[in-house]
Coordinates of C-alpha atoms and ligand atoms in Angstrom, one line a residue:
X1292 CA 66.4 -115.5 -166.4
X1293 CA 67.3 -113.5 -163.4
X1294 CA 65.8 -113.8 -159.9
X1295 CA 64.3 -111.2 -157.7
X1296 CA 65.3 -110.7 -154.1
X1297 CA 64.6 -108.2 -151.3
X1298 CA 67.7 -105.9 -150.6
X1299 CA 66.2 -103.1 -148.4
X1300 CA 63.1 -102.4 -146.2
X1301 CA 61.8 -99.3 -145.0
X1302 CA 58.7 -97.8 -142.9
X1303 CA 57.0 -94.8 -141.9
X1304 CA 54.3 -93.9 -139.3
X1305 CA 52.9 -90.4 -138.9
X1306 CA 54.0 -89.4 -135.4
X1307 CA 50.2 -88.9 -133.8
X1308 CA 49.5 -92.0 -131.7
X1309 CA 45.4 -92.4 -131.2
X1310 CA 45.0 -95.0 -128.4
X1311 CA 41.9 -97.0 -127.9
X1312 CA 40.8 -94.8 -124.8
X1313 CA 41.7 -91.6 -126.9
X1314 CA 39.4 -92.8 -129.5
X1315 CA 36.8 -94.1 -127.0
X1316 CA 36.6 -90.8 -125.4
X1317 CA 36.4 -88.9 -128.9
X1318 CA 33.4 -91.2 -129.8
X1319 CA 31.7 -90.8 -126.5
X1320 CA 31.6 -87.3 -127.3
X1321 CA 29.4 -87.7 -130.0
X1322 CA 27.3 -90.3 -128.2
X1323 CA 28.9 -93.3 -129.7
X1324 CA 30.0 -96.1 -127.3
X1325 CA 33.0 -98.2 -127.6
X1326 CA 36.0 -99.1 -125.1
X1327 CA 39.6 -100.2 -125.0
X1328 CA 38.3 -103.8 -123.6
X1329 CA 35.9 -104.3 -126.7
X1330 CA 38.6 -103.4 -129.3
X1331 CA 41.5 -105.3 -127.6
X1332 CA 39.3 -108.4 -127.2
X1333 CA 37.8 -108.5 -130.7
X1334 CA 41.0 -107.3 -132.6
X1335 CA 44.1 -107.3 -130.6
X1336 CA 44.6 -103.5 -131.5
X1337 CA 45.7 -101.2 -128.8
X1338 CA 46.6 -97.9 -130.7
X1339 CA 47.0 -96.9 -134.2
X1340 CA 49.1 -93.9 -135.9
X1341 CA 46.8 -91.1 -137.6
X1342 CA 48.1 -88.6 -140.2
X1343 CA 47.5 -85.0 -139.4
X1344 CA 44.8 -83.3 -141.6
X1345 CA 46.4 -82.5 -144.9
X1346 CA 49.1 -84.9 -145.0
X1347 CA 48.8 -87.2 -147.9
X1348 CA 49.8 -90.9 -149.1
X1349 CA 52.6 -89.8 -151.2
X1350 CA 54.3 -88.0 -148.2
X1351 CA 54.1 -91.1 -146.2
X1352 CA 55.3 -93.2 -149.1
X1353 CA 58.3 -91.1 -149.7
X1354 CA 59.5 -91.5 -146.4
X1355 CA 59.2 -95.3 -146.4
X1356 CA 60.8 -95.3 -149.9
X1357 CA 63.7 -93.2 -148.5
X1358 CA 64.3 -95.7 -145.5
X1359 CA 64.2 -98.6 -148.2
X1360 CA 66.7 -97.2 -150.5
X1361 CA 68.9 -96.3 -147.4
X1362 CA 68.7 -100.0 -146.2
X1363 CA 69.5 -101.4 -149.7
X1364 CA 72.6 -98.9 -150.1
X1365 CA 71.0 -97.5 -153.2
X1366 CA 70.1 -94.0 -154.6
X1367 CA 66.8 -93.0 -156.0
X1368 CA 68.4 -92.7 -159.5
X1369 CA 69.4 -96.5 -159.4
X1370 CA 65.5 -97.5 -159.3
X1371 CA 63.8 -98.2 -162.5
X1372 CA 60.5 -99.2 -161.5
X1373 CA 58.2 -97.9 -158.9
X1374 CA 55.0 -99.3 -157.7
X1375 CA 52.7 -97.8 -155.0
X1376 CA 49.9 -100.1 -153.8
X1377 CA 47.3 -97.8 -152.4
X1378 CA 43.5 -97.3 -151.9
X1379 CA 43.9 -93.9 -150.6
X1380 CA 45.8 -92.1 -153.6
X1381 CA 46.5 -88.4 -153.2
X1382 CA 44.5 -87.6 -156.7
X1383 CA 42.4 -89.2 -159.2
X1384 CA 45.5 -88.8 -161.1
X1385 CA 48.6 -88.6 -161.6
X1386 CA 49.3 -91.6 -159.7
X1387 CA 51.0 -91.6 -156.2
X1388 CA 54.0 -93.4 -157.5
X1389 CA 54.5 -90.5 -159.9
X1390 CA 54.1 -88.0 -156.8
X1391 CA 56.8 -90.3 -155.1
X1392 CA 59.0 -90.4 -158.0
X1393 CA 59.1 -86.3 -158.1
X1394 CA 59.7 -86.2 -154.2
X1395 CA 62.8 -88.3 -154.6
X1396 CA 64.0 -86.0 -157.1
X1397 CA 64.2 -88.3 -160.3
X1398 CA 62.5 -89.0 -163.4
X1399 CA 62.5 -91.6 -166.3
X1400 CA 61.6 -94.9 -164.6
X1401 CA 58.4 -96.5 -164.9
X1402 CA 55.8 -95.7 -162.1
X1403 CA 52.4 -96.6 -161.4
X1404 CA 49.7 -97.4 -158.8
X1405 CA 48.1 -100.7 -157.9
X1406 CA 44.5 -101.0 -156.5
X1407 CA 43.9 -104.2 -154.6
X1408 CA 43.2 -102.5 -151.2
X1409 CA 44.6 -104.7 -148.2
X1410 CA 46.2 -107.1 -150.7
X1411 CA 47.9 -104.2 -152.6
X1412 CA 51.4 -104.8 -151.4
X1413 CA 51.7 -108.6 -152.4
X1414 CA 49.9 -107.7 -155.7
X1415 CA 52.8 -105.1 -156.4
X1416 CA 55.4 -107.2 -155.1
X1417 CA 54.4 -110.0 -157.4
X1418 CA 54.2 -107.5 -160.6
X1419 CA 57.7 -106.2 -159.7
X1420 CA 58.8 -109.8 -159.5
X1421 CA 57.5 -110.4 -163.0
X1422 CA 59.3 -107.1 -164.2
X1423 CA 62.8 -108.3 -162.8
X1424 CA 62.5 -111.8 -164.0
X1425 CA 61.6 -110.7 -167.5
X1426 CA 64.6 -108.3 -167.5
X1427 CA 62.3 -105.1 -167.6
X1428 CA 63.8 -103.7 -164.2
X1429 CA 66.9 -104.0 -162.2
X1430 CA 65.8 -102.2 -159.0
X1431 CA 62.4 -101.7 -158.2
X1432 CA 60.8 -99.9 -155.2
X1433 CA 57.7 -101.4 -154.2
X1434 CA 55.4 -99.5 -151.8
X1435 CA 52.3 -99.9 -149.6
X1436 CA 51.1 -96.6 -148.5
X1437 CA 47.6 -95.3 -147.1
X1438 CA 46.0 -92.5 -145.3
X1439 CA 42.9 -94.7 -144.7
X1440 CA 41.8 -92.3 -142.0
X1441 CA 40.5 -90.4 -144.8
X1442 CA 38.0 -92.9 -145.9
X1443 CA 36.7 -93.7 -142.5
X1444 CA 33.3 -93.0 -141.1
X1445 CA 34.3 -91.7 -137.7
X1446 CA 30.8 -92.1 -136.5
X1447 CA 30.8 -95.8 -137.4
X1448 CA 32.3 -97.7 -134.5
X1449 CA 32.2 -101.1 -136.5
X1450 CA 34.8 -99.7 -138.7
X1451 CA 36.8 -96.8 -137.5
X1452 CA 38.5 -98.5 -134.5
X1453 CA 40.2 -101.0 -136.9
X1454 CA 42.4 -98.8 -139.0
X1455 CA 45.3 -96.5 -139.2
X1456 CA 47.8 -94.7 -141.5
X1457 CA 51.6 -95.7 -142.5
X1458 CA 53.6 -96.8 -145.5
X1459 CA 56.0 -99.6 -145.8
X1460 CA 58.4 -100.2 -148.7
X1461 CA 60.9 -102.7 -150.0
X1462 CA 63.7 -102.4 -152.6
X1463 CA 63.5 -105.4 -155.2
X1464 CA 66.6 -106.2 -157.0
X1465 CA 67.7 -108.6 -159.6
X1466 CA 69.7 -111.3 -158.3
X1467 CA 71.7 -114.5 -159.3
X1468 CA 69.7 -116.7 -156.6
X1469 CA 66.0 -116.5 -155.4
X1470 CA 64.8 -114.2 -153.6
X1471 CA 61.1 -114.3 -154.4
X1472 CA 60.2 -118.3 -154.5
X1473 CA 56.6 -118.2 -155.6
X1474 CA 53.7 -115.7 -156.0
X1475 CA 49.8 -116.5 -155.9
X1476 CA 47.4 -113.7 -156.6
X1477 CA 43.5 -114.5 -156.4
X1478 CA 40.3 -112.4 -156.5
X1479 CA 36.6 -112.9 -156.6
X1480 CA 34.8 -109.7 -157.6
X1481 CA 31.5 -111.4 -156.9
X1482 CA 32.3 -110.7 -153.1
X1483 CA 32.7 -106.9 -153.7
X1484 CA 30.0 -105.8 -151.4
X1485 CA 31.5 -107.3 -148.2
X1486 CA 34.1 -104.7 -148.0
X1487 CA 33.8 -101.3 -150.2
X1488 CA 34.1 -97.8 -150.5
X1489 CA 31.6 -97.2 -153.1
X1490 CA 31.8 -93.6 -153.8
X1491 CA 32.7 -92.1 -157.2
X1492 CA 33.4 -88.6 -158.6
X1493 CA 30.7 -87.5 -161.2
X1494 CA 30.3 -84.1 -162.6
X1495 CA 32.6 -82.5 -160.0
X1496 CA 30.9 -84.1 -157.0
X1497 CA 31.3 -87.3 -154.9
X1498 CA 28.3 -89.6 -155.6
X1499 CA 27.4 -92.8 -153.6
X1500 CA 29.0 -93.8 -150.3
X1501 CA 32.7 -92.7 -150.2
X1502 CA 33.4 -94.2 -146.6
X1503 CA 34.6 -97.8 -146.1
X1504 CA 31.6 -100.3 -145.4
X1505 CA 32.2 -103.9 -144.3
X1506 CA 30.4 -106.9 -143.3
X1507 CA 33.0 -107.8 -140.4
X1508 CA 32.0 -111.5 -140.1
X1509 CA 31.7 -112.3 -143.8
X1510 CA 35.2 -110.8 -144.2
X1511 CA 36.6 -112.8 -141.4
X1512 CA 35.4 -116.1 -142.7
X1513 CA 36.7 -115.3 -146.2
X1514 CA 40.0 -114.1 -144.9
X1515 CA 40.8 -117.2 -142.8
X1516 CA 39.7 -119.5 -145.7
X1517 CA 41.3 -117.9 -148.5
X1518 CA 44.7 -117.2 -146.7
X1519 CA 45.0 -120.9 -145.6
X1520 CA 44.4 -122.0 -149.0
X1521 CA 46.9 -119.7 -150.6
X1522 CA 49.4 -120.5 -148.1
X1523 CA 49.1 -124.1 -149.1
X1524 CA 49.2 -123.2 -152.9
X1525 CA 52.3 -120.9 -152.7
X1526 CA 54.4 -123.5 -150.8
X1527 CA 53.3 -126.2 -153.3
X1528 CA 54.2 -124.2 -156.1
X1529 CA 57.7 -123.4 -154.6
X1530 CA 58.1 -127.1 -153.4
X1531 CA 58.5 -126.4 -149.9
X1532 CA 56.6 -127.3 -146.8
X1533 CA 54.4 -125.4 -144.7
X1534 CA 56.7 -126.1 -142.0
X1535 CA 59.6 -124.9 -143.6
X1536 CA 58.3 -121.4 -143.3
X1537 CA 60.2 -119.4 -140.7
X1538 CA 58.2 -116.5 -140.5
X1539 CA 54.7 -115.4 -141.6
X1540 CA 53.9 -111.7 -142.2
X1541 CA 50.2 -111.4 -142.9
X1542 CA 48.0 -108.6 -143.4
X1543 CA 47.6 -107.1 -140.1
X1544 CA 43.7 -107.0 -139.7
X1545 CA 42.7 -108.8 -136.8
X1546 CA 44.6 -110.9 -134.3
X1547 CA 42.0 -113.7 -134.2
X1548 CA 42.2 -113.9 -138.0
X1549 CA 46.0 -114.2 -137.8
X1550 CA 45.6 -117.0 -134.9
X1551 CA 43.2 -118.9 -136.9
X1552 CA 45.3 -119.0 -140.1
X1553 CA 48.5 -120.0 -138.0
X1554 CA 46.7 -122.9 -136.4
X1555 CA 44.8 -124.0 -139.5
X1556 CA 48.5 -124.2 -141.0
X1557 CA 49.9 -126.1 -138.0
X1558 CA 52.2 -123.1 -137.4
X1559 CA 53.0 -121.8 -133.8
X1560 CA 52.0 -118.3 -133.1
X1561 CA 55.7 -117.6 -132.4
X1562 CA 56.4 -117.5 -136.0
X1563 CA 53.8 -114.9 -136.6
X1564 CA 54.9 -111.2 -137.2
X1565 CA 52.4 -109.0 -135.4
X1566 CA 52.3 -105.3 -135.6
X1567 CA 48.5 -104.7 -135.6
X1568 CA 48.5 -104.1 -131.7
X1569 CA 50.7 -100.6 -132.6
X1570 CA 49.5 -100.0 -136.0
X1571 CA 46.3 -101.3 -136.4
X1572 CA 45.1 -102.2 -140.0
X1573 CA 47.0 -100.1 -142.4
X1574 CA 45.7 -101.5 -145.5
X1575 CA 48.3 -101.9 -148.4
X1576 CA 50.9 -100.7 -145.8
X1577 CA 50.4 -103.4 -143.1
X1578 CA 52.8 -106.2 -144.6
X1579 CA 55.8 -104.0 -145.7
X1580 CA 55.5 -102.0 -142.2
X1581 CA 55.5 -105.4 -140.4
X1582 CA 58.4 -106.8 -142.6
X1583 CA 60.4 -103.9 -142.0
X1584 CA 59.8 -104.0 -138.1
X1585 CA 60.9 -107.7 -138.1
X1586 CA 63.9 -107.1 -140.2
X1587 CA 65.1 -104.1 -138.2
X1588 CA 64.7 -105.8 -134.8
X1589 CA 66.5 -108.8 -136.0
X1590 CA 63.8 -111.5 -136.1
X1591 CA 63.8 -112.1 -139.8
X1592 CA 67.4 -112.9 -140.9
X1593 CA 69.3 -113.6 -144.2
X1594 CA 68.6 -117.2 -145.5
X1595 CA 65.2 -117.4 -143.7
X1596 CA 62.1 -118.3 -145.7
X1597 CA 59.0 -115.8 -145.2
X1598 CA 55.6 -115.8 -146.3
X1599 CA 54.2 -112.5 -147.0
X1600 CA 50.2 -112.5 -147.3
X1601 CA 47.4 -110.0 -148.1
X1602 CA 43.7 -110.2 -148.1
X1603 CA 41.0 -107.1 -148.7
X1604 CA 38.4 -105.7 -150.5
X1605 CA 37.6 -106.7 -154.1
X1606 CA 37.7 -109.3 -152.8
X1607 CA 41.3 -109.9 -153.2
X1608 CA 44.1 -112.1 -151.7
X1609 CA 47.5 -113.4 -152.2
X1610 CA 50.9 -114.7 -151.1
X1611 CA 54.6 -114.0 -151.8
X1612 CA 57.0 -116.5 -150.6
X1613 CA 60.5 -115.1 -150.4
X1614 CA 63.9 -116.2 -149.0
X1615 CA 65.5 -113.1 -147.4
Ligands
ACO443 N1 33.1 -101.2 -129.8 C1 31.9 -101.7 -129.1 N2 30.8 -102.4 -129.5 C2 30.8 -102.5 -130.9 C3 31.9 -102.0 -131.6 C4 32.8 -101.2 -131.1 N3 34.1 -100.7 -131.6 N4 31.7 -102.5 -133.1 C5 30.7 -103.3 -132.9 N5 30.2 -103.4 -131.8 C6 28.9 -104.1 -131.4 C7 28.0 -104.3 -132.5 O1 27.2 -103.3 -132.7 C8 27.4 -105.8 -131.9 O2 26.4 -105.2 -131.1 P1 24.9 -105.7 -131.0 O3 25.0 -107.3 -130.8 O4 24.3 -104.9 -129.9 O5 24.4 -105.4 -132.4 C9 28.5 -106.2 -131.3 O6 29.5 -105.4 -130.8 C10 28.8 -107.4 -131.8 O7 29.2 -106.9 -133.3 P2 29.8 -107.9 -134.2 O8 30.0 -107.3 -135.4 O9 29.1 -109.2 -134.3 O10 31.2 -108.3 -133.6 P3 32.5 -109.3 -134.1 O11 32.8 -110.2 -132.9 O12 32.1 -109.9 -135.5 O13 33.5 -108.3 -134.3 C11 34.9 -107.4 -136.0 C12 33.8 -107.4 -135.4 C13 36.2 -107.0 -135.0 C14 34.8 -106.1 -137.1 C15 35.1 -108.8 -136.8 O14 34.0 -109.2 -137.3 C16 36.4 -109.0 -137.6 O15 37.3 -108.7 -137.0 N6 36.0 -109.0 -138.7 C17 37.2 -109.2 -139.8 C18 37.1 -107.8 -140.4 C19 38.3 -107.2 -140.4 O16 39.3 -107.4 -139.8 N7 38.3 -106.1 -141.1 C20 39.5 -105.3 -141.3 C21 39.4 -104.8 -143.0 S1 39.3 -106.1 -143.9 C22 40.6 -106.5 -144.2 O17 41.5 -105.8 -143.9 C23 40.9 -107.9 -144.6

């Protein structure tokens, strides 16, 4: 049975940077108070990238996919599986993965989207791993991409300050040695109400509330507890000690969540890859974007063990343990 390993990474951020001060000034103009100090102290976020109106998730995803293909030294035609994790697809259908495939100028390979909100990328990576291990694919493009700004209520200071737009991608290829060491996916649909965008399209109109709503404190607690347990489970499954993890690349939600998790696991904060200060929370894009940053700046090196973790709406969470 073949193994699967990451052979390339890529990322793309829309060029417009919105700092906390920019956002505070914008909200103040509508009579809503926030500040750089509040946002930095509670979240660690300093700025986010926001797509221009009309820029869609497939555009960001395609740019990240091209960068990942370049880094893997492959052509689009070499890819036989495309999975896009997103909660902000361009359309109800076709899937964003099919749009990316068309943008890359190829056809024929399987292409579909996965919806697991901020856990979407680890769900997609675990799925691609299963395809490769079962011999159904040789080279998979696994992408997390979001225009999350499109589902934010810009009058709700409790949520709009937390998120940004972007895309990250990896190429996962069949290999003789692992690669992906273990995967662990979980969900608890009973917690759907703590983080949701509960709108739908009915008779040609949006019904319900299409904006992201969140019980921040409930999400905080569940995120910490579920990711600590998930890290222990995936390491046990792979037969490695937590201390053997060289780098943690967790979903970039909030620096306090990340620090809680690393402390509970007994890992120093130096082993955490953090991009949320510059990217904010880009939902399904956050893990592959952070992975790409740390691979390109030389922190993550060949042979190292990396824990990728996602957590988000659903409620969903999961871990993928990889050797680079
Ligand atoms: N600026 C200024 N004040 C604010 C802001 C803001 N942007 N947002 C909320 N406040 C106010 C609240 O209104 C409240 O005021 P009040 O006491 O007068 O009512 C006060 O700040 C405290 O609000 P809390 O919600 O209790 O603040 P908390 O310390 O819990 O921080 C936060 C909020 C940052 C959302 C925190 O709960 C958190 O990080 N939760 C995790 C959720 C998360 O990261 N979600 C990301 C998406 S989910 C995911 O990716 C897994």
